[in-house]
XYZ file of C-alpha atoms in Angstrom:
109
model
C 105.759 77.990 94.519
C 106.431 81.408 96.022
C 105.162 84.359 93.911
C 107.726 87.085 93.431
C 106.543 90.550 92.500
C 109.183 92.837 90.807
C 108.705 96.537 90.133
C 108.163 97.239 86.455
C 111.033 98.919 84.500
C 111.219 100.661 81.235
C 114.488 101.002 79.407
C 115.861 103.713 81.723
C 114.170 103.537 85.177
C 111.700 101.839 87.465
C 108.054 102.556 86.793
C 106.355 103.723 90.002
C 102.914 102.675 90.850
C 100.888 99.505 91.616
C 101.921 97.515 88.486
C 104.315 94.658 89.097
C 105.871 91.809 87.149
C 105.067 88.409 88.564
C 107.321 85.267 88.624
C 107.073 82.029 90.445
C 110.004 80.405 92.333
C 110.680 76.832 90.953
C 113.363 75.722 93.480
C 117.075 75.322 92.786
C 117.371 79.110 92.556
C 115.230 79.272 89.454
C 112.142 81.248 88.582
C 109.532 80.887 85.775
C 107.644 83.912 84.315
C 105.572 85.043 81.382
C 106.311 88.331 79.620
C 105.177 90.304 76.612
C 107.611 90.047 73.625
C 106.181 93.034 71.741
C 105.987 90.636 68.818
C 102.339 90.358 67.932
C 102.857 87.054 66.083
C 104.200 85.281 69.162
C 102.537 87.474 71.818
C 104.302 86.220 74.968
C 107.286 84.332 76.096
C 107.563 81.818 78.955
C 111.020 81.851 80.450
C 112.830 79.938 83.165
C 115.756 82.018 84.619
C 118.133 82.088 87.496
C 116.836 83.950 90.555
C 119.924 85.923 91.194
C 120.302 86.979 87.623
C 116.733 88.144 87.611
C 117.118 90.040 90.875
C 120.152 91.770 89.448
C 118.189 92.657 86.181
C 114.831 93.594 87.747
C 115.722 94.729 91.337
C 114.363 93.719 94.696
C 111.111 91.867 94.861
C 108.321 91.176 97.216
C 107.707 87.462 97.989
C 104.279 85.953 98.626
C 103.667 82.392 99.757
C 100.315 80.551 99.422
C 99.103 79.901 102.996
C 97.627 76.452 102.084
C 100.923 75.489 100.516
C 101.455 74.154 96.965
C 100.872 70.708 95.491
C 104.456 70.273 94.280
C 103.679 67.452 91.856
C 100.925 69.365 90.156
C 103.182 72.526 90.124
C 106.065 70.633 88.538
C 103.807 69.066 85.919
C 102.419 72.501 84.980
C 105.998 73.913 84.707
C 107.050 71.118 82.421
C 103.886 71.528 80.339
C 104.267 75.321 79.866
C 107.917 75.203 79.004
C 106.946 73.481 75.750
C 104.092 75.787 74.881
C 103.223 79.274 73.620
C 100.649 81.711 74.763
C 99.144 84.994 73.620
C 99.940 87.910 75.942
C 97.133 90.353 76.936
C 97.716 93.214 79.322
C 94.354 92.656 80.941
C 93.418 89.113 80.295
C 96.466 86.879 80.016
C 99.555 88.337 81.631
C 102.267 87.492 84.133
C 99.881 87.565 87.160
C 97.428 85.206 85.414
C 100.408 82.850 84.534
C 101.629 82.860 88.142
C 98.145 82.121 89.557
C 97.616 79.337 86.954
C 100.823 77.614 88.094
C 99.556 77.669 91.649
C 96.155 76.263 90.698
C 94.264 79.575 91.375
C 93.308 80.611 87.825
C 93.009 79.673 84.270
C 95.642 80.573 81.617
């Protein structure tokens, strides 16, 4: 249930600034995240990946933990639900941050 914020990258370098890519730690060295596919028909892709592979690909991350803790049963149910779904990606209204907050019960998605 920890939120991991990675620096954004383009094809050649890290993109400086306040924008980050968010993922959520699922346990067992796995993360789940939502990203733009640049395919307007599908919009976005929900992926579950290994933590170490993601760190190698995206670089160091900042980790944030919800102070009140996470309802693990509700979190696991949401992860199972989204793994079999699709979602439209929107830079301002339905992105990786919204997805992470949804999994933690803090926002709609």
